[in-house]
């Protein structure tokens, strides 16, 4: 028992002053020595809670033991058995609420840095050695975000001929247009998408299902099953006066202009309107991303405006810390009630001071308005209040007489076990049909679940047609 | 793997008609819808209305004025070369039914999409008038084609070089005064659509405007194209582009259209962004 205690390893992180003026990745990968030390901290539990905490149930102690034994390739294979995007998930999962939140070491000490280790393995190994035999059956996937690429990976591994249809000109969904490069370098994203292309997944950009092609068209083209994972891309707005003034952006628009269109670079023609003082409304990852991006494109003063207190901020802990280090201000317990303008442009915002009441349905304490208001001076407002499902496919299905059941908010209703919708052969998952918290790994979990269900469904169809013949 | 330009015609100075091979766009395209294109790797996404389609040949026709960065680039692409990205059809098709008598009023290069829309109204059994307005004779195009899409075509020019001298609104007023009109469809510059809406409001004639705000993705995910209709916020790319012209807040649209013009003028701001951009690492430079 005289074993020397190893402290949780901390990845090298760029200096806040340096990094807040560029888009370089903030947190570096573990060094080999750090990874080895961190791997040795894992006590290889018999009944690992961390695995249950992971939405795709990665064999966490398994791959960590391989790192500890310096068998990196074996670690890579183990991770990729359940997750083909370790470089992405290791970086963007809210581990404190998932695997690391369940790690037993966390009870008395700090949990094992599972995310950083997963990323280490993802960045250091690849999946090129997969051998696949095609079964000739076609499956269509609608959307190339987290759910789509994980389903594509699993279906391709099972031998299906997979085509992913993407409405935008670039692949990855939120990973491409939402999450900034300082959190997820595009090299990591491109590498993982390329590994899917290598195992035979076909990607078709600039095809918007529901407009370019309909669900019926896909069935006519010989696709035997369809997985709808078009996400929830429709931004929620504040619905207060002044919201259409120039200088009010949805976080989606702001981030798309910078991440996808590179509006911050002079050699790209897409414009963005900069300013001096920006308020970002919301407290999730998108709000943090928008605030930190605003810092990087030259806003002097960036303030997160959130209606609850710090304890309820839904963003990943690491991102909140990084934002603070970079000088992002937090104006907590304030809620916007009016955006004021001058000659059509934003000049300020009126906020209502809030206080916390009893916990609400989400388990978080509910913000209650007080009668106090304050005014802040801003020239830009970024609204990051979450999103609603994009209704294009739902509407199109309805128009062609398919009864695709959706709930009152427009989310597709699915069997939570299989992802099956009310249309035979059509499955859905991820943010368009959410189960639980909306994030990358849950969407990936939904993709995996659907892939499994699609495989079972098509196997059953095959058996049925054999019987009928 | 782009979208091949099959033909290019210069309709007048800076005004071009191009035909592009775009099977995914034309398959289900209907009158009133639009596309978004990106000319090259570092390009921006711009919306353009579908001017004509040939479903048998997978051909899409667009008409554009080469005035900005992207449209000038687009005009420089030769036949046989490709546009990098082109997606559509986007937006809700124009609602077509038999209204009775319909007037399609189009202005400037915005006249191109009026062809398909007028044709669709005519095919649905309407009596269709078309009024096409332009600054001067040279900017009037597709005259013969337009005639086939309607029962009667009227042309107005601001300088009187062709057709009636004056604005489209004067011609519109004359028709409204002489017979019962059931629907007016306005397509063109915002001030023109606003003037048409003001004119038809007093006579209570149902009027549709095809709106053209700033867009990025065109699929409803950003809200750049938002506008106020009947006091409610709508996204033109997914809820429109057609809206009840009497309920659209045109002044707000005009204001929102200015946002980046202002940024270009503020040289300081631009310099800051450029300085910033120069210091950024080129993380994902494509080869």
XYZ file of C-alpha atoms in Angstrom:
756
model
C 0.000 0.000 0.000
C 3.027 2.215 -0.195
C 2.184 3.062 -3.782
C 2.900 6.703 -4.522
C -0.221 8.713 -5.247
C -0.404 10.209 -8.729
C -2.299 13.501 -9.050
C -4.809 13.957 -11.868
C -2.851 15.149 -14.881
C -3.657 18.548 -16.289
C -3.218 19.074 -20.032
C -1.058 21.972 -21.143
C -3.324 24.919 -21.795
C -2.527 28.032 -23.823
C -2.041 31.249 -21.893
C -5.373 33.113 -21.774
C -3.999 36.404 -23.019
C -2.300 34.785 -25.985
C -5.142 32.468 -26.934
C -7.995 34.977 -26.681
C -6.671 36.668 -29.829
C -6.543 33.562 -32.011
C -8.350 30.329 -32.819
C -5.629 27.904 -31.771
C -6.810 24.935 -29.741
C -6.775 25.980 -26.093
C -6.158 22.626 -24.451
C -3.297 20.538 -25.761
C -3.283 16.773 -25.940
C -1.737 14.872 -23.017
C 1.950 14.180 -23.437
C 2.822 10.469 -23.551
C 4.066 10.742 -19.981
C 0.889 12.469 -18.799
C -1.286 9.868 -20.515
C 0.680 7.054 -18.918
C 0.488 8.642 -15.466
C -3.197 9.374 -15.801
C -3.925 5.843 -17.039
C -2.193 4.462 -13.970
C -4.647 6.317 -11.751
C -7.531 4.137 -12.972
C -8.162 1.373 -10.446
C -9.827 -0.884 -13.044
C -13.067 -1.390 -11.077
C -14.818 -4.741 -11.331
C -18.101 -3.006 -11.777
C -17.090 0.174 -13.613
C -19.555 3.016 -13.033
C -17.830 5.122 -15.672
C -19.009 2.774 -18.459
C -22.615 3.191 -17.378
C -22.072 6.969 -17.297
C -21.018 6.990 -20.947
C -23.978 7.248 -23.360
C -22.305 4.785 -25.751
C -20.807 2.595 -22.987
C -17.184 2.664 -24.094
C -15.077 -0.001 -22.375
C -13.300 2.697 -20.401
C -11.210 0.640 -17.940
C -10.292 -1.626 -20.847
C -8.819 1.054 -23.061
C -7.186 2.834 -20.117
C -5.442 -0.392 -19.076
C -4.075 -0.678 -22.608
C -2.683 2.862 -22.349
C -1.101 1.916 -19.016
C 0.477 -1.102 -20.728
C 1.570 1.215 -23.563
C -0.478 -0.747 -26.126
C -1.826 2.315 -27.891
C -3.171 0.514 -30.953
C -5.096 -1.900 -28.766
C -6.511 1.059 -26.849
C -7.593 2.653 -30.135
C -9.334 -0.526 -31.274
C -11.190 -0.879 -27.979
C -12.447 2.719 -28.044
C -13.514 2.498 -31.677
C -15.503 -0.661 -31.044
C -18.159 1.616 -29.623
C -17.127 5.127 -30.662
C -15.683 6.051 -34.030
C -15.203 9.693 -33.044
C -12.943 9.631 -29.980
C -11.039 12.786 -30.984
C -14.332 14.667 -31.079
C -16.033 13.164 -28.021
C -12.925 13.325 -25.849
C -12.972 17.059 -26.491
C -16.636 18.049 -26.385
C -18.462 15.652 -24.020
C -19.552 17.158 -20.692
C -17.550 14.439 -18.880
C -18.300 15.872 -15.433
C -21.919 14.828 -15.958
C -21.122 11.541 -17.708
C -18.190 9.122 -17.391
C -16.014 11.242 -15.104
C -19.007 12.198 -12.995
C -19.493 8.471 -12.274
C -15.833 7.591 -11.636
C -15.437 6.193 -8.089
C -12.172 8.063 -7.604
C -14.242 11.209 -7.792
C -15.865 10.479 -4.445
C -12.746 11.224 -2.388
C -10.335 12.524 -5.001
C -10.445 13.789 -8.560
C -11.928 11.389 -11.151
C -9.770 9.873 -13.873
C -9.429 12.261 -16.839
C -11.294 9.881 -19.150
C -12.101 12.522 -21.764
C -8.496 13.622 -22.131
C -7.372 9.985 -22.373
C -10.005 9.196 -24.987
C -8.883 12.183 -27.006
C -5.262 11.118 -26.596
C -6.085 7.703 -28.035
C -8.232 9.225 -30.778
C -5.529 11.641 -31.883
C -2.759 9.064 -31.734
C -4.423 6.137 -33.523
C -6.748 5.658 -36.491
C -9.387 3.269 -37.727
C -7.992 2.452 -41.168
C -7.589 -1.259 -40.494
C -11.312 -2.078 -40.570
C -12.302 -4.902 -42.926
C -15.851 -4.747 -44.273
C -17.904 -7.017 -46.496
C -20.757 -5.257 -48.253
C -24.244 -6.753 -48.076
C -25.469 -4.549 -50.938
C -28.358 -3.052 -48.989
C -28.758 0.739 -49.085
C -29.453 2.943 -46.068
C -29.928 6.722 -46.249
C -28.893 9.017 -43.439
C -30.263 12.538 -43.342
C -27.776 14.871 -41.720
C -24.033 14.580 -41.178
C -23.935 15.696 -37.543
C -23.005 13.537 -34.557
C -26.002 11.193 -34.825
C -25.557 10.776 -38.575
C -21.884 9.988 -38.544
C -22.145 7.529 -35.680
C -25.038 5.697 -37.358
C -23.153 5.759 -40.667
C -20.091 4.250 -39.024
C -21.984 1.412 -37.377
C -24.095 0.633 -40.440
C -21.053 0.655 -42.713
C -19.290 -1.693 -40.308
C -22.308 -4.032 -40.568
C -21.930 -4.081 -44.344
C -24.593 -1.607 -45.446
C -24.080 0.769 -48.336
C -24.564 4.066 -46.523
C -25.250 7.453 -48.097
C -25.272 10.511 -45.856
C -27.203 13.496 -47.230
C -26.130 16.904 -45.944
C -27.906 20.198 -46.685
C -24.860 22.401 -46.110
C -21.745 22.431 -48.266
C -19.586 21.022 -45.460
C -19.920 17.940 -43.262
C -20.214 17.580 -39.501
C -23.296 19.551 -38.486
C -22.743 21.449 -35.247
C -19.200 20.083 -35.101
C -18.505 22.113 -38.243
C -20.604 25.259 -37.987
C -21.136 25.484 -34.224
C -18.187 24.358 -32.121
C -15.236 26.678 -32.748
C -11.750 25.586 -33.746
C -10.245 26.559 -30.422
C -12.269 23.686 -28.944
C -12.293 21.284 -31.856
C -9.609 21.716 -34.521
C -11.020 21.012 -37.968
C -8.072 18.702 -38.618
C -9.480 16.331 -35.948
C -12.990 16.536 -37.387
C -11.823 16.069 -40.979
C -9.720 13.090 -39.975
C -12.653 11.310 -38.377
C -14.982 12.053 -41.303
C -12.296 10.832 -43.697
C -12.061 7.586 -41.792
C -15.765 7.072 -42.527
C -15.171 7.737 -46.217
C -12.407 5.129 -46.093
C -14.811 2.482 -44.847
C -17.121 3.239 -47.747
C -19.615 5.780 -46.413
C -20.776 8.062 -49.225
C -21.433 11.714 -48.396
C -23.626 13.943 -50.557
C -23.458 17.627 -49.648
C -25.896 20.287 -50.919
C -28.851 17.917 -50.815
C -31.655 18.997 -48.546
C -34.028 16.164 -47.802
C -37.583 17.410 -47.762
C -36.753 19.823 -50.604
C -34.193 18.365 -53.041
C -35.447 14.838 -52.412
C -38.312 13.586 -50.292
C -38.525 10.528 -48.082
C -40.606 8.872 -50.782
C -37.882 9.680 -53.360
C -35.318 7.946 -51.155
C -37.423 4.796 -50.924
C -37.916 4.912 -54.723
C -34.141 5.194 -55.133
C -33.743 1.853 -53.386
C -32.897 2.914 -49.869
C -34.404 0.281 -47.597
C -34.189 2.266 -44.380
C -33.799 5.941 -43.555
C -32.323 7.537 -40.466
C -33.479 11.122 -39.921
C -30.988 13.074 -37.815
C -31.440 16.575 -39.114
C -30.889 18.083 -35.671
C -32.491 21.043 -34.024
C -31.045 23.887 -35.978
C -33.789 26.464 -35.697
C -32.643 29.111 -33.208
C -34.978 30.213 -30.428
C -35.230 33.971 -30.280
C -35.999 36.188 -27.283
C -39.298 37.556 -28.571
C -38.652 40.965 -27.059
C -38.734 44.322 -28.751
C -35.625 45.368 -30.636
C -34.722 41.831 -31.563
C -34.559 42.583 -35.287
C -32.222 45.548 -34.875
C -28.947 45.346 -36.734
C -26.367 43.825 -34.429
C -28.644 41.154 -32.974
C -27.440 37.723 -34.029
C -28.609 34.258 -33.194
C -25.594 32.314 -31.899
C -26.099 29.963 -34.850
C -25.696 32.799 -37.327
C -22.735 34.329 -35.507
C -20.936 31.000 -35.182
C -21.814 29.867 -38.711
C -20.395 33.053 -40.166
C -17.142 32.566 -38.262
C -16.723 28.778 -38.136
C -18.178 27.708 -41.456
C -17.801 30.832 -43.577
C -14.683 32.239 -41.878
C -16.082 35.744 -41.829
C -13.282 36.831 -39.500
C -10.698 36.419 -42.229
C -10.275 39.143 -44.823
C -9.762 36.707 -47.700
C -13.244 35.236 -47.207
C -16.063 37.463 -48.511
C -18.733 36.520 -45.940
C -19.088 39.568 -43.692
C -19.661 39.840 -39.969
C -20.412 42.992 -38.070
C -17.944 43.479 -35.254
C -18.297 45.935 -32.423
C -16.930 46.895 -29.037
C -19.344 45.528 -26.489
C -21.361 42.377 -26.889
C -23.871 40.654 -24.643
C -24.341 36.930 -25.135
C -27.677 35.774 -23.776
C -27.713 32.208 -22.419
C -25.547 29.889 -20.341
C -24.962 26.757 -22.402
C -21.989 25.633 -24.460
C -23.220 27.655 -27.419
C -23.205 30.813 -25.307
C -19.641 30.099 -24.146
C -18.541 29.385 -27.724
C -20.127 32.589 -28.999
C -18.641 34.681 -26.173
C -15.141 33.286 -26.604
C -15.407 33.670 -30.383
C -16.490 37.306 -29.940
C -13.339 37.891 -27.845
C -11.243 36.408 -30.586
C -12.668 38.519 -33.387
C -11.951 41.693 -31.492
C -14.844 42.694 -29.206
C -13.400 44.604 -26.219
C -16.035 43.660 -23.729
C -17.912 40.361 -23.775
C -20.626 39.647 -21.228
C -22.602 36.475 -20.713
C -26.118 37.372 -19.538
C -27.773 34.433 -17.784
C -31.020 34.376 -15.850
C -29.980 31.871 -13.195
C -26.861 31.642 -11.025
C -23.481 30.108 -11.706
C -24.453 26.745 -10.221
C -27.113 26.277 -12.912
C -24.943 27.177 -15.932
C -25.500 24.234 -18.302
C -22.192 24.646 -20.169
C -19.273 22.296 -19.796
C -17.245 23.235 -16.709
C -13.964 23.480 -18.572
C -15.478 25.954 -21.051
C -16.861 28.164 -18.288
C -13.403 28.259 -16.693
C -11.734 28.971 -20.025
C -14.199 31.764 -20.767
C -13.498 33.375 -17.389
C -9.749 33.125 -17.894
C -10.135 34.809 -21.255
C -11.867 37.764 -19.649
C -15.515 37.003 -20.469
C -17.753 38.738 -17.897
C -20.674 36.902 -16.318
C -23.790 38.873 -15.515
C -25.802 36.248 -13.647
C -29.438 36.467 -12.498
C -30.316 38.929 -15.247
C -32.818 38.452 -18.039
C -33.239 40.690 -21.122
C -36.564 42.481 -21.519
C -35.794 45.028 -24.220
C -33.097 45.720 -26.792
C -32.741 49.408 -27.449
C -31.527 50.841 -30.718
C -30.224 53.948 -32.388
C -30.923 54.475 -36.090
C -31.637 50.788 -36.554
C -28.585 49.487 -34.710
C -28.301 48.001 -31.231
C -27.281 50.524 -28.582
C -28.175 48.818 -25.330
C -30.229 46.292 -23.475
C -32.605 46.493 -20.580
C -32.343 43.603 -18.146
C -34.597 42.409 -15.389
C -32.873 41.382 -12.176
C -33.878 37.849 -11.167
C -33.778 35.809 -7.986
C -33.871 32.054 -7.534
C -36.965 30.208 -6.389
C -37.770 26.525 -5.967
C -36.334 23.857 -8.301
C -38.358 23.491 -11.521
C -39.037 20.471 -13.755
C -35.390 20.439 -14.895
C -34.280 20.174 -11.258
C -32.659 23.588 -11.416
C -33.826 26.461 -9.266
C -36.308 28.583 -11.133
C -35.488 32.221 -11.898
C -38.125 34.642 -10.622
C -38.249 38.251 -11.816
C -37.777 40.979 -9.211
C -39.060 44.494 -9.845
C -35.543 45.806 -10.418
C -34.174 46.485 -13.896
C -30.794 47.643 -15.153
C -29.582 48.985 -18.482
C -26.354 47.941 -20.117
C -24.658 49.555 -23.070
C -23.892 47.121 -25.901
C -23.594 47.372 -29.686
C -24.118 43.664 -30.366
C -26.375 41.016 -28.877
C -25.934 37.298 -29.514
C -28.897 35.128 -28.605
C -27.912 31.630 -27.440
C -31.115 30.287 -25.926
C -31.144 26.914 -27.573
C -32.824 25.668 -30.713
C -35.973 24.064 -32.036
C -36.147 21.176 -34.505
C -35.881 22.110 -38.144
C -39.346 21.385 -39.603
C -38.404 20.836 -43.258
C -38.541 17.023 -43.309
C -41.602 16.872 -41.084
C -43.502 19.262 -43.377
C -42.407 17.475 -46.518
C -43.450 14.074 -45.149
C -46.867 15.500 -44.360
C -47.164 16.972 -47.863
C -46.502 13.624 -49.473
C -49.072 11.918 -47.300
C -46.731 10.153 -44.903
C -47.884 10.325 -41.330
C -44.736 11.235 -39.447
C -45.751 11.784 -35.841
C -44.280 14.849 -34.190
C -44.938 16.342 -30.771
C -46.270 19.825 -30.033
C -42.810 21.336 -30.321
C -42.131 19.687 -33.680
C -39.750 16.973 -32.468
C -40.180 13.628 -34.217
C -41.771 11.032 -31.951
C -39.768 7.807 -31.785
C -39.693 4.549 -29.903
C -36.940 5.438 -27.409
C -35.526 1.914 -27.594
C -35.217 1.634 -31.360
C -35.545 5.145 -32.751
C -38.348 3.947 -35.050
C -40.781 6.678 -36.149
C -44.423 6.251 -37.121
C -43.320 5.480 -40.716
C -42.078 1.922 -41.308
C -38.406 1.911 -42.239
C -37.883 5.486 -41.086
C -35.859 5.961 -37.908
C -34.902 9.195 -36.177
C -32.558 10.301 -33.453
C -30.324 13.025 -32.101
C -31.649 16.524 -31.593
C -34.555 16.119 -34.034
C -35.921 13.397 -31.715
C -34.057 13.993 -28.475
C -33.831 11.619 -25.559
C -32.228 13.411 -22.606
C -29.685 16.211 -22.707
C -28.876 17.619 -26.133
C -25.172 17.095 -26.765
C -22.728 15.423 -29.104
C -22.342 12.124 -27.301
C -26.065 11.626 -26.692
C -26.631 12.207 -30.390
C -23.930 9.660 -31.114
C -25.607 7.240 -28.752
C -28.880 7.752 -30.621
C -27.074 7.087 -33.891
C -25.660 3.824 -32.565
C -29.024 2.743 -31.219
C -30.698 3.476 -34.541
C -27.983 1.662 -36.477
C -28.570 -1.430 -34.366
C -32.346 -1.167 -34.777
C -32.043 -0.580 -38.539
C -29.847 -3.657 -38.828
C -32.386 -5.755 -36.905
C -35.276 -4.305 -38.925
C -33.623 -5.053 -42.270
C -32.583 -8.537 -41.162
C -36.201 -9.194 -40.227
C -37.414 -7.823 -43.589
C -34.997 -10.158 -45.337
C -36.247 -13.159 -43.385
C -39.844 -12.187 -44.130
C -39.214 -11.880 -47.849
C -37.477 -15.284 -47.807
C -40.525 -16.813 -46.171
C -42.856 -15.144 -48.670
C -40.792 -16.445 -51.574
C -17.829 17.480 -58.411
C -19.390 20.860 -58.756
C -22.268 22.186 -60.812
C -21.449 22.617 -64.466
C -22.381 25.755 -66.375
C -24.069 24.667 -69.586
C -24.687 28.076 -71.063
C -24.181 31.713 -70.265
C -25.953 34.633 -71.902
C -25.321 38.286 -71.282
C -28.784 39.820 -71.221
C -27.562 43.363 -70.828
C -24.746 45.163 -69.136
C -23.949 43.231 -65.903
C -27.084 41.119 -66.311
C -26.499 37.424 -66.965
C -28.550 34.316 -67.532
C -26.821 31.021 -66.826
C -27.999 27.452 -67.140
C -26.529 24.988 -64.665
C -26.736 21.225 -64.394
C -28.396 20.655 -61.002
C -30.410 17.411 -60.778
C -31.139 17.649 -57.050
C -32.482 21.180 -57.456
C -34.768 20.709 -60.428
C -36.309 17.347 -59.495
C -38.823 18.810 -57.057
C -38.475 22.545 -57.745
C -41.563 24.711 -58.034
C -42.239 28.332 -58.939
C -41.188 30.843 -56.293
C -38.379 28.808 -54.763
C -34.719 29.747 -54.641
C -31.265 28.261 -54.478
C -28.117 29.124 -52.553
C -24.777 28.900 -54.244
C -21.128 29.243 -53.398
C -18.850 29.887 -56.321
C -15.517 28.719 -54.909
C -13.810 27.316 -51.845
C -13.461 30.615 -50.059
C -16.765 31.928 -51.351
C -19.812 33.210 -49.520
C -23.278 31.685 -49.840
C -25.733 33.827 -51.794
C -29.407 33.206 -52.548
C -30.778 33.474 -56.091
C -34.307 32.781 -57.239
C -35.036 29.928 -59.606
C -35.815 31.558 -62.951
C -36.552 28.473 -65.003
C -36.155 24.720 -64.855
C -35.982 21.879 -67.337
C -36.762 18.678 -65.480
C -35.986 16.368 -68.397
C -32.500 17.769 -68.780
C -31.785 18.496 -65.079
C -31.223 22.120 -66.017
C -31.626 25.125 -63.788
C -31.697 28.706 -65.068
C -30.715 31.648 -62.916
C -30.552 35.311 -63.769
C -28.374 37.677 -61.808
C -26.886 41.135 -61.837
C -23.113 41.109 -61.478
C -22.788 43.859 -58.924
C -21.138 42.408 -55.815
C -18.125 40.271 -55.066
C -19.826 36.927 -55.594
C -22.056 37.783 -58.538
C -19.039 39.208 -60.386
C -17.152 35.973 -59.750
C -20.164 34.034 -60.947
C -20.266 36.054 -64.157
C -16.608 35.262 -64.775
C -17.145 31.495 -64.838
C -17.143 30.167 -68.364
C -19.360 27.562 -69.985
C -18.044 24.079 -69.137
C -16.615 25.222 -65.822
C -18.258 24.576 -62.487
C -19.809 26.311 -59.522
C -18.574 24.650 -56.322
C -21.818 24.423 -54.320
C -25.459 24.818 -55.229
C -28.353 23.729 -53.034
C -32.095 23.848 -53.421
C -34.905 24.169 -54.070
C -35.295 26.251 -50.907
C -38.243 28.086 -49.439
C -41.949 27.423 -49.734
C -43.207 27.395 -53.355
C -45.567 30.192 -54.352
C -49.094 29.199 -53.423
C -50.822 28.516 -56.723
C -54.571 28.202 -57.207
C -57.278 29.718 -59.348
C -57.821 33.152 -57.831
C -59.430 34.681 -60.923
C -57.415 37.619 -62.155
C -53.797 37.866 -61.088
C -51.259 40.601 -61.745
C -47.586 39.719 -61.480
C -45.499 42.838 -61.051
C -41.763 42.482 -61.409
C -38.980 44.997 -61.330
C -35.364 45.014 -62.437
C -33.545 41.710 -62.610
C -36.097 40.491 -60.086
C -38.293 39.991 -63.130
C -36.752 36.599 -63.925
C -38.546 34.485 -61.289
C -41.838 36.113 -62.293
C -41.782 33.995 -65.428
C -42.269 30.639 -63.659
C -44.698 32.121 -61.161
C -46.884 33.755 -63.822
C -46.829 30.568 -65.848
C -47.960 28.550 -62.833
C -50.852 30.971 -62.180
C -51.851 30.784 -65.846
C -51.696 26.975 -65.839
C -53.989 27.019 -62.791
C -56.627 28.844 -64.845
C -56.058 32.438 -63.827
C -56.211 35.401 -66.118
C -52.663 36.678 -65.721
C -51.322 40.146 -66.378
C -47.634 40.853 -66.122
C -46.072 44.221 -65.543
C -42.342 44.435 -65.945
C -40.497 47.544 -64.994
C -36.910 48.625 -65.418
C -34.834 51.755 -65.331
C -34.263 51.683 -69.060
C -34.870 49.630 -72.209
C -31.596 47.655 -72.034
C -32.598 46.126 -68.735
C -35.780 44.569 -70.072
C -35.181 40.900 -70.841
C -37.107 37.733 -71.704
C -39.874 39.799 -73.315
C -41.030 36.998 -75.642
C -40.715 34.373 -72.949
C -42.720 36.493 -70.521
C -45.486 36.931 -73.113
C -45.987 33.167 -73.206
C -46.497 33.089 -69.427
C -49.354 35.577 -69.281
C -52.418 36.880 -71.042
C -51.072 40.373 -71.411
C -47.634 41.872 -70.820
C -47.010 45.505 -69.892
C -43.599 47.075 -69.883
C -42.630 50.277 -68.118
C -39.298 52.089 -68.079
C -38.334 54.966 -65.833
C -36.954 56.906 -68.804
C -39.631 55.901 -71.300
C -37.120 54.192 -73.610
C -39.427 51.199 -73.870
C -43.094 50.701 -73.100
C -44.803 53.108 -70.817
C -42.747 55.863 -69.184
C -42.881 55.690 -65.424
C -43.120 53.168 -62.630
C -44.830 49.795 -62.504
C -47.196 51.153 -59.873
C -48.813 53.538 -62.388
C -49.541 50.682 -64.785
C -50.809 48.607 -61.890
C -53.138 51.374 -60.784
C -54.634 51.633 -64.267
C -55.443 47.927 -64.420
C -56.893 47.926 -60.909
C -59.083 50.899 -61.830
C -60.393 49.208 -64.949
C -61.209 45.721 -63.711
C -61.564 43.468 -60.686
C -58.211 42.056 -59.597
C -58.045 39.136 -57.156
C -54.348 38.904 -56.472
C -51.206 40.952 -56.940
C -47.824 39.227 -56.814
C -44.838 41.543 -56.371
C -41.247 40.507 -57.076
C -38.345 42.905 -57.130
C -36.547 45.586 -55.143
C -37.929 46.185 -51.646
C -38.964 49.824 -52.288
C -40.945 48.666 -55.331
C -42.724 45.932 -53.387
C -43.440 48.395 -50.597
C -44.928 50.872 -53.094
C -47.106 48.117 -54.578
C -48.267 47.034 -51.114
C -49.172 50.639 -50.244
C -51.100 50.976 -53.488
C -53.151 47.782 -53.218
C -53.854 48.172 -49.513
C -56.418 50.913 -50.013
C -58.285 48.754 -52.536
C -57.940 45.757 -50.246
C -56.469 43.542 -52.981
C -54.689 40.488 -51.635
C -51.001 41.079 -52.347
C -48.018 38.752 -52.022
C -44.431 39.938 -51.889
C -41.479 37.656 -52.579
C -38.983 38.828 -49.964
C -35.212 38.817 -50.411
C -33.414 39.532 -47.130
C -29.787 38.643 -46.308
C -29.332 34.891 -46.030
C -26.555 32.556 -44.958
C -27.663 28.941 -44.837
C -31.146 29.254 -46.325
C -32.415 26.287 -44.340
C -33.734 28.016 -41.231
C -30.817 27.561 -38.912
C -29.551 31.082 -38.417
C -32.300 33.675 -38.634
C -30.233 36.139 -40.652
C -33.204 36.448 -43.010
C -35.735 37.171 -40.283
C -38.437 39.741 -40.828
C -41.576 40.859 -39.076
C -44.885 39.818 -40.590
C -48.071 40.772 -38.790
C -46.036 41.511 -35.670
C -44.437 38.077 -35.637
C -40.839 37.136 -36.411
C -40.567 34.907 -39.490
C -37.581 33.376 -41.269
C -37.884 34.193 -44.981
C -35.922 31.099 -46.024
C -38.273 28.558 -44.441
C -41.511 30.473 -43.787
C -41.308 32.353 -47.096
C -40.017 33.899 -49.273
C -43.661 34.797 -50.090
C -45.549 36.810 -47.484
C -48.711 38.877 -47.297
C -47.331 42.214 -48.479
C -49.809 44.172 -46.364
C -48.393 42.614 -43.200
C -44.669 42.849 -43.897
C -42.619 45.437 -42.006
C -40.795 46.814 -45.056
C -38.951 49.543 -43.158
C -37.336 46.971 -40.923
C -36.249 44.928 -43.961
C -34.714 48.009 -45.554
C -32.863 48.739 -42.314
C -31.626 45.161 -41.968
C -30.411 45.193 -45.551
C -28.025 48.004 -44.616
C -26.095 46.093 -41.948
C -23.028 45.114 -43.930
C -23.077 48.144 -46.210
C -22.472 50.142 -43.071
C -19.658 47.835 -41.992
C -17.925 48.270 -45.340
C -18.080 52.021 -44.987
C -16.600 51.961 -41.498
C -13.047 51.518 -42.665
C -11.761 51.311 -39.110
C -13.784 48.276 -38.305
C -12.695 46.512 -41.448
C -9.051 47.244 -40.651
C -9.414 45.761 -37.197
C -10.888 42.608 -38.588
C -8.143 42.359 -41.167
C -5.451 42.830 -38.553
C -7.138 40.146 -36.525
C -7.407 37.823 -39.472
C -3.733 38.221 -40.316
C -2.753 37.050 -36.858
C -4.875 33.913 -37.095
C -3.284 30.585 -37.884
C -4.490 28.954 -41.083
C -5.685 25.845 -39.355
C -7.696 24.279 -42.101
C -6.266 25.472 -45.345
C -7.489 23.207 -48.086
C -5.168 22.160 -50.813
